[in-house]
CSV table of C-alpha atoms and ligand atoms in Angstrom, one decimal:
chain,number,residue,atom,x,y,z
A,1,MET,CA,0.0,0.0,0.0
A,2,GLN,CA,3.1,2.2,-0.4
A,3,GLY,CA,3.3,3.1,3.3
A,4,PRO,CA,6.4,2.8,5.6
A,5,VAL,CA,8.0,-0.4,6.6
A,6,ILE,CA,6.6,-1.5,10.0
A,7,PRO,CA,9.1,-3.9,11.7
A,8,TRP,CA,6.6,-5.4,14.1
A,9,ARG,CA,7.2,-8.9,15.7
A,10,PRO,CA,4.2,-11.3,15.8
A,11,GLY,CA,3.7,-13.5,18.8
A,12,ARG,CA,0.4,-13.1,20.5
A,13,ALA,CA,-0.5,-16.7,21.5
A,14,ASP,CA,-3.9,-18.3,21.2
A,15,ARG,CA,-5.4,-18.7,24.7
A,16,ASP,CA,-8.5,-20.3,26.2
A,17,VAL,CA,-11.7,-18.3,25.8
A,18,SER,CA,-11.6,-17.3,29.5
A,19,PHE,CA,-8.6,-15.1,28.7
A,20,CYS,CA,-10.4,-13.2,26.0
A,21,THR,CA,-10.9,-9.5,26.5
A,22,PRO,CA,-14.5,-8.7,27.3
A,23,ASP,CA,-16.7,-7.1,24.6
A,24,GLY,CA,-17.2,-3.4,24.6
A,25,ARG,CA,-13.6,-2.3,24.7
A,26,LEU,CA,-13.2,-1.3,21.0
A,27,PRO,CA,-13.6,2.4,20.3
A,28,ASP,CA,-17.1,3.6,19.6
A,29,ALA,CA,-17.1,5.7,16.4
A,30,SER,CA,-20.2,7.7,17.5
A,31,LYS,CA,-18.3,9.2,20.5
A,32,ASN,CA,-15.9,12.1,21.1
A,33,HIS,CA,-12.4,13.0,22.3
A,34,ASP,CA,-12.9,11.9,25.9
A,35,HIS,CA,-13.9,8.5,24.7
A,36,LEU,CA,-10.9,8.2,22.5
A,37,ARG,CA,-8.6,9.0,25.4
A,38,ALA,CA,-10.4,6.6,27.7
A,39,ILE,CA,-9.9,3.7,25.2
A,40,PHE,CA,-6.4,4.4,24.1
A,41,ASN,CA,-4.7,5.8,27.2
A,42,ARG,CA,-5.5,2.5,29.0
A,43,MET,CA,-3.4,0.8,26.4
A,44,GLY,CA,-0.5,3.3,26.8
A,45,PHE,CA,-1.2,5.6,23.8
A,46,ASN,CA,-0.9,9.4,24.2
A,47,ASP,CA,-2.7,12.1,22.2
A,48,GLN,CA,-0.1,12.2,19.4
A,49,GLU,CA,-0.2,8.4,19.1
A,50,ILE,CA,-4.0,8.4,18.9
A,51,VAL,CA,-3.9,10.8,16.0
A,52,ALA,CA,-1.1,8.8,14.3
A,53,LEU,CA,-3.1,5.5,14.6
A,54,SER,CA,-6.3,7.2,13.2
A,55,GLY,CA,-4.3,7.8,10.0
A,56,ALA,CA,-5.0,4.2,9.1
A,57,HIS,CA,-8.4,5.6,8.0
A,58,ALA,CA,-6.6,6.8,4.8
A,59,LEU,CA,-7.3,3.1,3.9
A,60,GLY,CA,-10.6,1.3,3.3
A,61,ARG,CA,-14.1,2.4,3.9
A,62,CYS,CA,-17.2,2.0,6.1
A,63,HIS,CA,-19.9,-0.4,5.1
A,64,THR,CA,-23.6,-0.1,6.0
A,65,ASP,CA,-23.9,-3.8,6.4
A,66,ARG,CA,-21.0,-3.8,9.0
A,67,SER,CA,-20.8,-0.7,11.2
A,68,GLY,CA,-23.8,1.1,9.7
A,69,PHE,CA,-21.6,4.0,8.5
A,70,ASP,CA,-21.0,4.5,4.8
A,71,GLY,CA,-18.1,5.5,2.5
A,72,PRO,CA,-14.3,6.0,2.3
A,73,TRP,CA,-12.3,8.7,4.0
A,74,THR,CA,-10.0,9.5,1.1
A,75,PHE,CA,-10.0,9.4,-2.7
A,76,SER,CA,-7.2,6.7,-2.8
A,77,PRO,CA,-8.4,4.1,-0.2
A,78,THR,CA,-5.8,1.4,-1.3
A,79,VAL,CA,-2.8,3.7,-0.8
A,80,LEU,CA,-1.5,4.9,2.5
A,81,THR,CA,-1.0,8.7,2.4
A,82,ASN,CA,-1.4,11.6,4.8
A,83,ASP,CA,-4.5,12.6,2.8
A,84,TYR,CA,-6.8,11.7,5.8
A,85,TYR,CA,-5.2,14.6,7.7
A,86,ALA,CA,-5.0,17.0,4.8
A,87,LEU,CA,-8.7,16.4,4.0
A,88,LEU,CA,-9.7,16.8,7.6
A,89,MET,CA,-8.0,20.2,7.7
A,90,ASP,CA,-8.8,21.5,4.2
A,91,GLU,CA,-12.3,20.3,3.4
A,92,LYS,CA,-15.5,21.7,4.9
A,93,TRP,CA,-17.3,18.9,6.8
A,94,GLN,CA,-21.0,18.8,7.3
A,95,TRP,CA,-23.4,16.4,9.0
A,96,LYS,CA,-24.8,14.0,6.4
A,97,LYS,CA,-28.5,14.0,6.0
A,98,TRP,CA,-29.5,10.4,5.8
A,99,ASN,CA,-31.3,7.6,7.4
A,100,GLY,CA,-28.2,6.2,9.2
A,101,PRO,CA,-25.8,6.9,12.1
A,102,ALA,CA,-24.5,10.5,12.5
A,103,GLN,CA,-21.4,10.9,10.2
A,104,LEU,CA,-19.9,13.8,8.3
A,105,GLU,CA,-19.5,14.3,4.5
A,106,ASP,CA,-17.3,16.7,2.6
A,107,LYS,CA,-19.3,19.7,1.4
A,108,LYS,CA,-17.6,19.8,-2.0
A,109,THR,CA,-18.1,16.3,-3.4
A,110,LYS,CA,-20.2,14.6,-0.7
A,111,SER,CA,-18.4,11.4,-1.6
A,112,LEU,CA,-16.0,11.2,1.4
A,113,MET,CA,-16.9,10.6,5.0
A,114,MET,CA,-15.6,11.2,8.6
A,115,LEU,CA,-16.7,9.4,11.7
A,116,PRO,CA,-17.6,11.5,14.7
A,117,THR,CA,-14.3,10.2,16.3
A,118,ASP,CA,-12.3,11.3,13.2
A,119,TYR,CA,-13.9,14.8,13.4
A,120,ALA,CA,-13.1,14.9,17.1
A,121,LEU,CA,-9.4,15.1,16.1
A,122,ILE,CA,-9.8,18.6,14.7
A,123,LYS,CA,-12.2,19.8,17.4
A,124,ASP,CA,-9.9,19.0,20.3
A,125,LYS,CA,-7.0,21.5,20.5
A,126,SER,CA,-4.3,18.9,21.5
A,127,PHE,CA,-5.3,16.4,18.9
A,128,ARG,CA,-5.6,19.1,16.2
A,129,LYS,CA,-1.9,20.1,16.7
A,130,THR,CA,-0.8,16.7,15.5
A,131,VAL,CA,-3.4,16.6,12.7
A,132,GLU,CA,-1.9,19.9,11.4
A,133,LEU,CA,1.6,18.4,11.5
A,134,TYR,CA,0.8,15.3,9.6
A,135,ALA,CA,-1.4,17.2,7.1
A,136,ARG,CA,1.7,19.0,5.8
A,137,ASP,CA,4.4,16.5,6.6
A,138,ASN,CA,3.9,13.0,5.1
A,139,ASP,CA,7.4,11.8,6.3
A,140,ALA,CA,6.6,12.7,9.9
A,141,PHE,CA,3.3,10.8,9.6
A,142,PHE,CA,5.0,7.7,8.1
A,143,LYS,CA,7.7,7.6,10.8
A,144,ASP,CA,5.2,8.0,13.6
A,145,PHE,CA,2.7,5.6,12.0
A,146,SER,CA,5.3,2.9,11.7
A,147,GLU,CA,6.3,3.3,15.4
A,148,VAL,CA,2.8,3.4,16.8
A,149,VAL,CA,1.4,0.5,14.7
A,150,MET,CA,4.3,-1.6,15.8
A,151,LYS,CA,3.4,-0.7,19.4
A,152,LEU,CA,-0.2,-1.6,18.8
A,153,PHE,CA,0.5,-4.9,17.1
A,154,GLU,CA,3.1,-6.0,19.8
A,155,LEU,CA,0.7,-5.3,22.7
A,156,GLY,CA,0.4,-8.5,24.7
A,157,VAL,CA,3.2,-10.4,22.9
A,158,PRO,CA,5.1,-12.3,25.6
A,159,PHE,CA,8.7,-11.3,24.7
A,160,THR,CA,11.6,-13.0,26.4
A,161,ALA,CA,13.9,-10.9,28.7
A,162,SER,CA,16.4,-10.3,26.0
A,163,GLU,CA,13.8,-9.1,23.6
A,164,GLU,CA,12.2,-7.0,26.3
A,165,SER,CA,14.3,-3.9,25.7
A,166,ARG,CA,12.4,-3.3,22.5
A,167,PHE,CA,9.1,-3.6,24.4
A,168,ARG,CA,9.2,0.0,25.5
A,169,PHE,CA,6.0,0.3,27.6
A,170,LYS,CA,3.6,-1.6,29.7
A,171,PRO,CA,-0.1,-1.4,29.2
A,172,SER,CA,-1.9,-0.3,32.5
A,173,GLU,CA,-4.4,-3.1,32.5
B,201,HEM,C1,-9.7,5.8,16.8
B,201,HEM,C2,-10.7,4.9,17.0
B,201,HEM,C3,-11.3,4.1,15.8
B,201,HEM,C4,-12.6,4.0,15.5
B,201,HEM,C5,-13.8,4.6,16.3
B,201,HEM,C6,-12.7,3.2,14.3
B,201,HEM,C7,-13.9,2.9,13.7
B,201,HEM,C8,-14.0,2.3,12.4
B,201,HEM,C9,-15.2,2.0,11.8
B,201,HEM,C10,-16.6,2.3,12.3
B,201,HEM,C11,-14.9,1.4,10.6
B,201,HEM,C12,-15.8,0.9,9.5
B,201,HEM,C13,-16.1,-0.6,9.6
B,201,HEM,C14,-17.0,-1.0,8.4
B,201,HEM,O1,-18.1,-0.5,8.4
B,201,HEM,O2,-16.6,-1.9,7.7
B,201,HEM,C15,-13.5,1.4,10.5
B,201,HEM,C16,-12.8,0.9,9.4
B,201,HEM,C17,-11.4,0.8,9.4
B,201,HEM,N1,-10.5,1.1,10.4
B,201,HEM,FE1,-11.0,2.0,12.1
B,201,HEM,N2,-11.4,2.8,13.9
B,201,HEM,C18,-10.6,3.4,14.8
B,201,HEM,C19,-9.2,3.1,14.8
B,201,HEM,C20,-8.5,2.4,13.9
B,201,HEM,C21,-7.1,2.0,14.0
B,201,HEM,C22,-6.3,2.3,15.2
B,201,HEM,C23,-6.8,1.4,12.8
B,201,HEM,C24,-5.5,0.7,12.4
B,201,HEM,C25,-4.3,1.2,12.9
B,201,HEM,C26,-8.0,1.4,12.0
B,201,HEM,C27,-8.1,0.9,10.7
B,201,HEM,C28,-9.2,0.8,10.0
B,201,HEM,C29,-9.3,0.4,8.6
B,201,HEM,C30,-8.1,0.0,7.7
B,201,HEM,C31,-10.7,0.4,8.2
B,201,HEM,C32,-11.3,0.0,6.9
B,201,HEM,C33,-11.7,-1.4,6.8
B,201,HEM,C34,-12.4,-1.8,5.5
B,201,HEM,O3,-12.1,-1.2,4.5
B,201,HEM,O4,-13.1,-2.8,5.5
B,201,HEM,N3,-9.0,2.0,12.7
B,201,HEM,N4,-12.9,1.9,11.7
């Protein structure tokens, strides 16, 4: 997808069902900045990292038969770019009038979408600072995205002591 190399190491083991994380801990796209922090701080991610992770929404789309939301975030949903941030900053976003969950559409083409949680990234002052940075600096986005996705994918991997030095944080729960 033409994004940065992400040197993550697999290793989460299959466990008995009793070890499964309870339902209801994924982010809820209809919510706001407080909710994003409640979900991601628990896993050790700060404001900058929450914004960097959200850049994955340059890819793919929402489906009415899955989440209920509809549409892609960018015009090139199979290529990783910083367009998600540039579009958030540069386009006018309005609430879509439709018979579905509250989401935003770009005023100009009405063909792109943002979730309420995406929009929260430019409404909140601290999040917005990082959106502005990534919107004008694709290299900074690629570097931070690679690091933060590695951190996300390696959560819960039982590294040995010698590998541990690369495991730079501990989730709080
Ligand atoms: C910040 C909180 C997040 C929320 C609320 C959220 C919510 C959503 C929703 C509602 C969809 C649409 C699902 C569908 O209808 O098929 C979606 C798709 C997607 N999300 Fe997120 N997401 C979040 C974070 C992330 C993160 C951290 C990543 C990866 C690093 C990610 C990557 C994706 C991708 C690639 C798709 C497109 C899937 C497809 O095309 O089928 N999202 N997300």
